[in-house]
CSV table of C-alpha atoms in Angstrom, one decimal:
chain,number,residue,atom,x,y,z
Y,153,MET,CA,7.8,14.0,-14.0
Y,154,ASN,CA,8.3,17.3,-15.9
Y,155,ASP,CA,4.7,18.3,-16.5
Y,156,THR,CA,3.6,21.7,-15.3
Y,157,THR,CA,0.0,21.3,-16.2
Y,158,ILE,CA,-2.3,22.4,-13.3
Y,159,LEU,CA,-5.9,21.5,-13.2
Y,160,ASP,CA,-8.3,23.3,-10.8
Y,161,PHE,CA,-10.7,21.0,-9.1
Y,162,GLU,CA,-14.4,21.8,-9.5
Y,163,PHE,CA,-16.2,21.0,-6.2
Y,164,GLU,CA,-19.7,19.6,-5.9
Y,165,ALA,CA,-20.7,19.1,-2.3
Y,166,HIS,CA,-22.7,16.1,-1.2
Y,167,THR,CA,-26.3,17.0,-0.7
Y,168,ASN,CA,-26.9,14.3,1.9
Y,169,PRO,CA,-23.6,13.7,3.7
Y,170,VAL,CA,-23.4,11.3,6.7
Y,171,SER,CA,-24.5,13.1,9.8
Y,172,ASP,CA,-22.1,14.1,12.5
Y,173,ALA,CA,-23.6,11.6,14.9
Y,174,ASP,CA,-23.5,8.7,12.5
Y,175,ARG,CA,-20.0,9.5,11.4
Y,176,ALA,CA,-18.8,9.7,15.1
Y,177,ALA,CA,-20.3,6.2,15.7
Y,178,VAL,CA,-18.5,4.8,12.7
Y,179,LEU,CA,-15.2,6.3,13.7
Y,180,GLU,CA,-15.2,4.6,17.1
Y,181,ASN,CA,-14.3,1.4,15.4
Y,182,PRO,CA,-13.9,1.9,11.6
Y,183,GLY,CA,-12.0,-1.4,10.9
Y,184,PHE,CA,-10.3,-1.3,7.6
Y,185,GLY,CA,-11.8,-0.7,4.1
Y,186,LYS,CA,-15.4,-1.1,5.3
Y,187,VAL,CA,-16.7,2.5,5.3
Y,188,PHE,CA,-16.0,5.5,3.1
Y,189,THR,CA,-16.1,9.3,3.2
Y,190,ASP,CA,-18.7,11.5,1.5
Y,191,HIS,CA,-16.6,12.5,-1.5
Y,192,MET,CA,-14.3,11.3,-4.2
Y,193,ALA,CA,-11.8,12.9,-6.7
Y,194,VAL,CA,-12.1,12.3,-10.4
Y,195,ILE,CA,-9.9,13.2,-13.4
Y,196,LYS,CA,-10.5,12.0,-17.0
Y,197,TYR,CA,-8.0,11.3,-19.7
Y,198,SER,CA,-8.3,10.9,-23.5
Y,199,THR,CA,-5.6,11.0,-26.2
Y,200,GLU,CA,-7.4,14.0,-27.7
Y,201,LYS,CA,-7.8,16.1,-24.6
Y,202,GLY,CA,-5.1,14.8,-22.2
Y,203,TRP,CA,-6.0,15.1,-18.6
Y,204,HIS,CA,-9.2,17.1,-18.0
Y,205,ASP,CA,-12.4,17.5,-16.0
Y,206,ALA,CA,-10.8,17.4,-12.5
Y,207,LYS,CA,-13.6,17.3,-9.9
Y,208,ILE,CA,-14.4,16.5,-6.3
Y,209,LEU,CA,-17.8,14.9,-6.3
Y,210,PRO,CA,-20.2,13.1,-4.0
Y,211,ARG,CA,-19.0,9.5,-3.7
Y,212,GLY,CA,-21.2,7.3,-5.7
Y,213,PRO,CA,-21.4,4.4,-8.2
Y,214,ILE,CA,-19.5,4.4,-11.5
Y,215,GLN,CA,-21.5,3.5,-14.6
Y,216,VAL,CA,-19.5,1.5,-17.2
Y,217,ASP,CA,-20.3,-0.2,-20.5
Y,218,PRO,CA,-20.0,-4.0,-20.6
Y,219,ALA,CA,-17.2,-3.5,-23.2
Y,220,THR,CA,-15.2,-1.2,-21.0
Y,221,ALA,CA,-11.5,-2.2,-21.6
Y,222,VAL,CA,-10.6,-2.7,-18.0
Y,223,LEU,CA,-13.2,-5.5,-17.7
Y,224,HIS,CA,-11.5,-7.5,-20.4
Y,225,TYR,CA,-7.8,-6.6,-20.4
Y,226,ALA,CA,-7.1,-5.5,-16.8
Y,227,GLN,CA,-5.4,-2.2,-17.4
Y,228,GLU,CA,-5.7,-1.0,-13.9
Y,229,ILE,CA,-3.4,0.4,-11.2
Y,230,PHE,CA,-3.8,1.7,-7.7
Y,231,GLU,CA,-2.0,3.2,-4.7
Y,232,GLY,CA,-2.4,3.3,-0.9
Y,233,LEU,CA,-1.5,6.1,1.5
Y,234,LYS,CA,-2.8,7.7,4.6
Y,235,ALA,CA,-3.6,11.1,6.1
Y,236,TYR,CA,-3.0,11.5,9.8
Y,237,ARG,CA,-4.3,13.8,12.6
Y,238,THR,CA,-1.4,15.3,14.7
Y,239,PRO,CA,-1.7,16.2,18.4
Y,240,ASP,CA,-2.1,19.9,17.5
Y,241,GLY,CA,-5.1,19.1,15.3
Y,242,SER,CA,-3.2,19.4,12.0
Y,243,VAL,CA,-3.6,17.0,9.1
Y,244,THR,CA,-0.5,15.5,7.4
Y,245,LEU,CA,0.5,13.3,4.5
Y,246,PHE,CA,3.5,11.0,4.6
Y,247,ARG,CA,5.8,10.7,1.6
Y,248,ALA,CA,2.9,11.2,-0.8
Y,249,ASP,CA,5.4,12.3,-3.5
Y,250,GLU,CA,6.7,8.7,-3.5
Y,251,ASN,CA,3.2,7.4,-4.0
Y,252,ALA,CA,2.8,9.8,-7.0
Y,253,ARG,CA,6.1,8.5,-8.5
Y,254,ARG,CA,5.2,4.9,-8.0
Y,255,PHE,CA,1.7,5.4,-9.5
Y,256,ARG,CA,3.3,7.0,-12.5
Y,257,GLU,CA,5.8,4.2,-12.9
Y,258,SER,CA,3.0,1.6,-12.5
Y,259,ALA,CA,1.1,3.3,-15.3
Y,260,GLU,CA,4.1,3.3,-17.6
Y,261,ARG,CA,4.6,-0.5,-17.0
Y,262,MET,CA,0.9,-1.1,-17.8
Y,263,ALA,CA,1.0,1.0,-21.0
Y,264,MET,CA,-1.4,3.5,-19.4
Y,265,ALA,CA,-1.3,7.3,-19.6
Y,266,PRO,CA,1.0,8.5,-16.8
Y,267,LEU,CA,-0.7,10.9,-14.4
Y,268,PRO,CA,1.6,13.9,-13.7
Y,269,ASP,CA,2.8,13.8,-10.1
Y,270,GLU,CA,1.4,17.2,-9.2
Y,271,MET,CA,-2.1,16.2,-10.4
Y,272,PHE,CA,-1.9,13.1,-8.2
Y,273,LEU,CA,-0.8,15.1,-5.2
Y,274,ASN,CA,-3.5,17.8,-5.7
Y,275,SER,CA,-6.2,15.2,-5.9
Y,276,ILE,CA,-5.1,13.8,-2.6
Y,277,ARG,CA,-4.8,17.2,-0.9
Y,278,GLU,CA,-8.2,18.4,-2.1
Y,279,LEU,CA,-10.1,15.3,-1.0
Y,280,VAL,CA,-8.4,15.2,2.4
Y,281,LYS,CA,-9.2,18.9,3.1
Y,282,ILE,CA,-12.9,18.4,2.2
Y,283,ASP,CA,-13.3,15.1,4.1
Y,284,GLN,CA,-10.9,15.7,7.0
Y,285,LYS,CA,-13.7,15.1,9.6
Y,286,TRP,CA,-13.5,11.4,8.7
Y,287,ILE,CA,-10.0,11.0,10.3
Y,288,PRO,CA,-10.5,8.8,13.4
Y,289,GLU,CA,-9.4,10.1,16.7
Y,290,ILE,CA,-8.8,6.6,18.0
Y,291,GLU,CA,-5.2,5.3,18.7
Y,292,GLY,CA,-3.6,4.3,15.5
Y,293,GLY,CA,-6.5,5.8,13.4
Y,294,SER,CA,-5.9,7.3,10.0
Y,295,LEU,CA,-7.7,8.2,6.8
Y,296,TYR,CA,-6.7,5.6,4.2
Y,297,LEU,CA,-6.6,7.0,0.7
Y,298,ARG,CA,-7.0,4.8,-2.4
Y,299,PRO,CA,-6.1,6.5,-5.7
Y,300,PHE,CA,-6.7,4.2,-8.7
Y,301,MET,CA,-7.0,4.4,-12.5
Y,302,PHE,CA,-8.5,2.1,-15.1
Y,303,ALA,CA,-8.9,1.9,-18.9
Y,304,SER,CA,-12.4,3.4,-19.5
Y,305,GLU,CA,-12.5,3.2,-23.3
Y,306,VAL,CA,-15.2,1.0,-24.7
Y,307,PHE,CA,-13.7,-1.5,-27.1
Y,308,LEU,CA,-12.7,-5.1,-27.6
Y,309,GLY,CA,-9.2,-5.6,-28.9
Y,310,VAL,CA,-5.8,-6.2,-27.2
Y,311,LYS,CA,-4.2,-2.8,-27.2
Y,312,PRO,CA,-3.5,0.1,-24.8
Y,313,ALA,CA,-6.7,2.1,-24.2
Y,314,SER,CA,-7.0,5.7,-25.3
Y,315,GLU,CA,-9.2,6.7,-22.4
Y,316,TYR,CA,-8.7,6.4,-18.6
Y,317,LEU,CA,-10.5,7.4,-15.5
Y,318,TYR,CA,-8.5,8.3,-12.4
Y,319,MET,CA,-10.2,8.4,-9.0
Y,320,VAL,CA,-9.5,8.8,-5.3
Y,321,ILE,CA,-11.7,7.4,-2.6
Y,322,ALA,CA,-11.1,7.6,1.2
Y,323,SER,CA,-11.8,5.3,4.1
Y,324,PRO,CA,-11.4,5.8,7.8
Y,325,ALA,CA,-9.0,3.1,9.1
Y,326,GLY,CA,-8.2,1.3,12.3
Y,327,ALA,CA,-6.2,-1.9,12.6
Y,328,TYR,CA,-5.5,-3.8,9.4
Y,329,PHE,CA,-5.4,-7.2,11.0
Y,330,LYS,CA,-8.5,-8.3,13.0
Y,331,GLY,CA,-8.2,-7.9,16.7
Y,332,GLY,CA,-5.0,-5.9,16.4
Y,333,ALA,CA,-3.0,-9.1,16.7
Y,334,PRO,CA,0.4,-8.7,18.4
Y,335,SER,CA,1.9,-10.9,15.7
Y,336,VAL,CA,0.8,-12.8,12.6
Y,337,THR,CA,1.3,-16.3,11.4
Y,338,LEU,CA,2.4,-16.9,7.8
Y,339,TRP,CA,1.8,-19.7,5.4
Y,340,VAL,CA,4.5,-20.6,2.9
Y,341,SER,CA,3.0,-21.0,-0.6
Y,342,GLU,CA,4.2,-24.2,-2.2
Y,343,HIS,CA,2.3,-24.1,-5.5
Y,344,TYR,CA,1.9,-20.4,-6.3
Y,345,THR,CA,4.2,-17.5,-7.0
Y,346,ARG,CA,3.4,-13.8,-6.9
Y,347,ALA,CA,5.6,-12.6,-9.7
Y,348,ALA,CA,8.3,-13.6,-12.2
Y,349,PRO,CA,11.2,-11.8,-13.7
Y,350,GLY,CA,10.0,-9.6,-16.6
Y,351,GLY,CA,6.4,-9.5,-15.1
Y,352,THR,CA,4.5,-6.9,-13.3
Y,353,GLY,CA,5.8,-7.6,-9.7
Y,354,ALA,CA,7.1,-4.0,-9.2
Y,355,ALA,CA,3.9,-2.4,-10.4
Y,356,LYS,CA,1.0,-1.8,-8.1
Y,357,CYS,CA,-1.7,-3.4,-10.4
Y,358,GLY,CA,-4.8,-5.3,-9.4
Y,359,GLY,CA,-3.7,-8.4,-11.4
Y,360,ASN,CA,-0.8,-9.0,-9.0
Y,361,TYR,CA,-3.3,-9.2,-6.1
Y,362,ALA,CA,-5.8,-11.2,-7.9
Y,363,ALA,CA,-3.2,-13.8,-8.6
Y,364,SER,CA,-2.3,-14.0,-4.9
Y,365,LEU,CA,-5.8,-14.6,-3.7
Y,366,VAL,CA,-5.9,-18.4,-4.2
Y,367,ALA,CA,-2.7,-18.6,-2.1
Y,368,GLN,CA,-4.1,-16.3,0.5
Y,369,LYS,CA,-7.3,-18.4,0.7
Y,370,GLU,CA,-5.1,-21.4,1.3
Y,371,ALA,CA,-3.3,-19.6,4.1
Y,372,ILE,CA,-6.5,-18.7,5.8
Y,373,GLY,CA,-7.7,-22.3,5.4
Y,374,GLU,CA,-4.6,-23.4,7.2
Y,375,GLY,CA,-5.3,-21.0,10.1
Y,376,CYS,CA,-2.7,-18.4,9.1
Y,377,ASP,CA,-3.1,-14.7,8.6
Y,378,GLN,CA,-1.0,-14.1,5.5
Y,379,VAL,CA,0.7,-16.0,2.7
Y,380,VAL,CA,4.5,-15.6,2.0
Y,381,PHE,CA,5.7,-16.2,-1.6
Y,382,LEU,CA,9.0,-17.6,-2.8
Y,383,ASP,CA,10.7,-16.7,-6.0
Y,384,ALA,CA,9.4,-18.0,-9.3
Y,385,VAL,CA,12.7,-19.4,-10.6
Y,386,GLU,CA,14.0,-21.6,-7.8
Y,387,ASN,CA,11.1,-21.6,-5.4
Y,388,ARG,CA,13.3,-21.2,-2.4
Y,389,TYR,CA,14.0,-17.5,-1.8
Y,390,VAL,CA,11.6,-15.4,0.2
Y,391,GLU,CA,10.1,-12.5,-1.8
Y,392,GLU,CA,7.1,-10.9,-0.1
Y,393,LEU,CA,3.8,-11.4,1.5
Y,394,GLY,CA,0.4,-11.2,-0.3
Y,395,GLY,CA,0.4,-7.4,0.2
Y,396,MET,CA,3.5,-6.5,2.3
Y,397,ASN,CA,7.2,-6.5,2.3
Y,398,VAL,CA,9.2,-8.5,4.8
Y,399,MET,CA,12.3,-7.9,7.0
Y,400,PHE,CA,14.4,-10.1,9.2
Y,401,VAL,CA,16.4,-8.9,12.3
Y,402,MET,CA,19.4,-11.0,13.1
Y,403,ASP,CA,21.2,-11.6,16.4
Y,404,ASP,CA,24.0,-9.1,15.5
Y,405,GLY,CA,21.3,-6.4,15.2
Y,406,SER,CA,21.5,-6.2,11.4
Y,407,ILE,CA,18.4,-6.3,9.1
Y,408,ILE,CA,18.0,-8.5,6.0
Y,409,THR,CA,15.3,-7.8,3.4
Y,410,PRO,CA,14.8,-9.3,-0.1
Y,411,PRO,CA,16.3,-7.1,-2.8
Y,412,LEU,CA,14.2,-5.2,-5.3
Y,413,GLY,CA,14.7,-6.5,-8.8
Y,414,GLY,CA,11.4,-6.2,-10.6
Y,415,THR,CA,9.5,-9.0,-8.8
Y,416,ILE,CA,9.0,-7.2,-5.5
Y,417,LEU,CA,6.9,-4.1,-4.9
Y,418,PRO,CA,9.2,-1.2,-3.9
Y,419,GLY,CA,7.3,-0.4,-0.7
Y,420,ILE,CA,7.4,3.2,0.6
Y,421,THR,CA,7.1,1.9,4.2
Y,422,ARG,CA,10.0,-0.5,3.3
Y,423,ASP,CA,12.2,2.3,2.1
Y,424,SER,CA,11.3,4.5,5.1
Y,425,LEU,CA,12.2,1.7,7.6
Y,426,LEU,CA,15.5,0.9,5.9
Y,427,THR,CA,16.4,4.6,5.9
Y,428,LEU,CA,15.5,5.0,9.6
Y,429,ALA,CA,17.6,1.9,10.4
Y,430,ARG,CA,20.6,3.2,8.6
Y,431,ASP,CA,20.2,6.5,10.4
Y,432,GLN,CA,20.7,4.6,13.6
Y,433,GLY,CA,23.8,2.9,12.4
Y,434,ILE,CA,22.1,-0.5,11.8
Y,435,THR,CA,23.6,-2.6,9.1
Y,436,VAL,CA,21.0,-3.3,6.4
Y,437,ARG,CA,21.6,-6.0,3.8
Y,438,GLU,CA,19.3,-6.2,0.8
Y,439,GLU,CA,20.0,-9.8,-0.2
Y,440,ARG,CA,18.3,-13.1,-1.0
Y,441,TYR,CA,17.2,-15.1,2.0
Y,442,SER,CA,16.0,-18.7,1.5
Y,443,ILE,CA,13.1,-20.3,3.3
Y,444,ASP,CA,15.4,-23.0,4.5
Y,445,GLN,CA,17.8,-20.4,6.0
Y,446,TRP,CA,14.8,-18.7,7.6
Y,447,LYS,CA,13.9,-21.9,9.3
Y,448,ALA,CA,17.4,-22.7,10.4
Y,449,ASP,CA,18.1,-19.2,11.7
Y,450,ALA,CA,14.8,-19.1,13.6
Y,451,GLN,CA,15.5,-22.5,15.2
Y,452,SER,CA,19.1,-21.6,16.1
Y,453,GLY,CA,18.2,-18.2,17.5
Y,454,LYS,CA,20.3,-16.4,14.9
Y,455,LEU,CA,17.1,-14.8,13.7
Y,456,ARG,CA,15.6,-12.7,16.6
Y,457,GLU,CA,12.7,-10.9,14.9
Y,458,ALA,CA,10.8,-10.7,11.6
Y,459,PHE,CA,8.1,-8.3,10.5
Y,460,ALA,CA,5.9,-7.4,7.6
Y,461,CYS,CA,5.6,-3.8,6.5
Y,462,GLY,CA,3.3,-1.8,4.3
Y,463,THR,CA,1.0,1.3,4.3
Y,464,ALA,CA,-2.1,-0.6,5.5
Y,465,ALA,CA,-0.5,-2.9,8.0
Y,466,VAL,CA,2.3,-0.4,8.9
Y,467,LEU,CA,4.8,-2.7,10.7
Y,468,THR,CA,3.4,-6.1,12.0
Y,469,PRO,CA,5.5,-8.7,13.8
Y,470,ILE,CA,5.7,-12.2,12.4
Y,471,GLY,CA,5.4,-14.8,15.1
Y,472,LYS,CA,5.1,-18.1,13.4
Y,473,VAL,CA,5.7,-19.6,9.9
Y,474,ARG,CA,3.9,-22.7,8.7
Y,475,GLY,CA,3.8,-24.7,5.4
Y,476,ARG,CA,4.3,-28.1,3.9
Y,477,GLY,CA,7.3,-29.2,6.0
Y,478,TYR,CA,7.6,-25.9,7.8
Y,479,GLU,CA,6.6,-24.9,11.2
Y,480,PHE,CA,8.7,-22.7,13.4
Y,481,MET,CA,8.4,-19.8,15.7
Y,482,ILE,CA,10.5,-16.6,15.5
Y,483,GLY,CA,11.9,-15.3,18.8
Y,484,ASN,CA,9.2,-15.4,21.5
Y,485,GLY,CA,6.5,-15.4,18.9
Y,486,GLY,CA,5.6,-11.8,19.5
Y,487,PRO,CA,7.0,-8.3,18.9
Y,488,GLY,CA,10.7,-7.8,19.1
Y,489,ILE,CA,12.7,-4.9,20.5
Y,490,LEU,CA,13.8,-3.5,17.2
Y,491,THR,CA,10.5,-4.1,15.6
Y,492,GLU,CA,8.8,-2.0,18.3
Y,493,LYS,CA,11.4,0.7,18.1
Y,494,LEU,CA,11.1,1.1,14.4
Y,495,ARG,CA,7.3,1.1,14.5
Y,496,ALA,CA,7.3,3.8,17.2
Y,497,GLU,CA,9.8,5.9,15.3
Y,498,LEU,CA,7.9,5.7,12.0
Y,499,GLY,CA,4.6,6.3,13.6
Y,500,GLY,CA,5.9,9.3,15.5
Y,501,ILE,CA,7.1,10.9,12.3
Y,502,GLN,CA,3.8,10.2,10.5
Y,503,ARG,CA,1.7,11.6,13.4
Y,504,GLY,CA,3.9,14.6,14.3
Y,505,THR,CA,5.2,13.4,17.7
Y,506,ALA,CA,8.7,12.8,16.5
Y,507,GLN,CA,11.3,14.8,14.5
Y,508,ASP,CA,11.1,14.5,10.7
Y,509,PRO,CA,14.8,14.6,9.7
Y,510,HIS,CA,14.1,13.7,6.0
Y,511,GLY,CA,11.2,16.1,5.4
Y,512,TRP,CA,8.8,13.2,4.7
Y,513,VAL,CA,5.7,14.9,6.2
Y,514,GLU,CA,3.5,17.4,4.4
Y,515,ARG,CA,1.2,19.5,6.6
Y,516,LEU,CA,-2.1,20.1,4.8
Y,517,ILE,CA,-4.2,21.8,7.5
């Protein structure tokens, strides 16, 4: 985005931050999304002033009026990315510029004020530098960053808001799935779809996730870890999971993944993995793949591996698929060779233990 506006962040230190001892205890097993750092980033927007009042503040509650627009019309978007600690003690970000771009595009789809990319990036950089002590030292640990923006104008009426509040909070993170499961089991949603053509499937807005929760609840009730959605038109082609993209590894070594087309979130982890695969000479096919074909290929052995991918879960093997009329295992039900190879390569780049041929990593500290 061609906006050269630069806002300096005013910093207000927390007067009662978490003690070193208490923080260390939390970081031994932070889980995911349960605990948060001491500070948060905030930028305000109004049609009169544009973006203004950039601050790093002590993390705390937000006071909103009952008529705040987001509570009634759901103008809200968010992102997810991570900061990593490298072996030499540095702190890095991975492809944060892509998160900035996607955040801006999500805002445009939701008729919200687009945040300039550099403001997004500076808000992340400033918060990470201040709260870097919250990055866990455990294996696989990271600092999960949640930028979000919502319509903060007080009014009732169906129209785009004229005021927005952008914020970033941070949370030390361990494994996304409980127990660090070697693979997950999916439930095929029969009655619900995640997104339809012309909808908001490609935007990272809260409504997409709210709509998926009843299906996710059904999946959990059936003893599965995640739901997988089919397309809204024919109800037969695999699209994505409740919060992750999906990929299939065939017996010829090629990878198939559902194509982007407005109904699937353009995952940054997805794009990174496809790029790394192509770098290795692996054939990548972005094409539609039906649930019936998935079952047939798994049962015949043509499908060797399948995995889910996203910022939070990184790269997670899919072991079993269940649903009304579906129950099949993929490969040996655990991690596959290519799955593990791609996960190790991606993780190595993110954490500074492998070469970064595409310049994806930004070193902050």
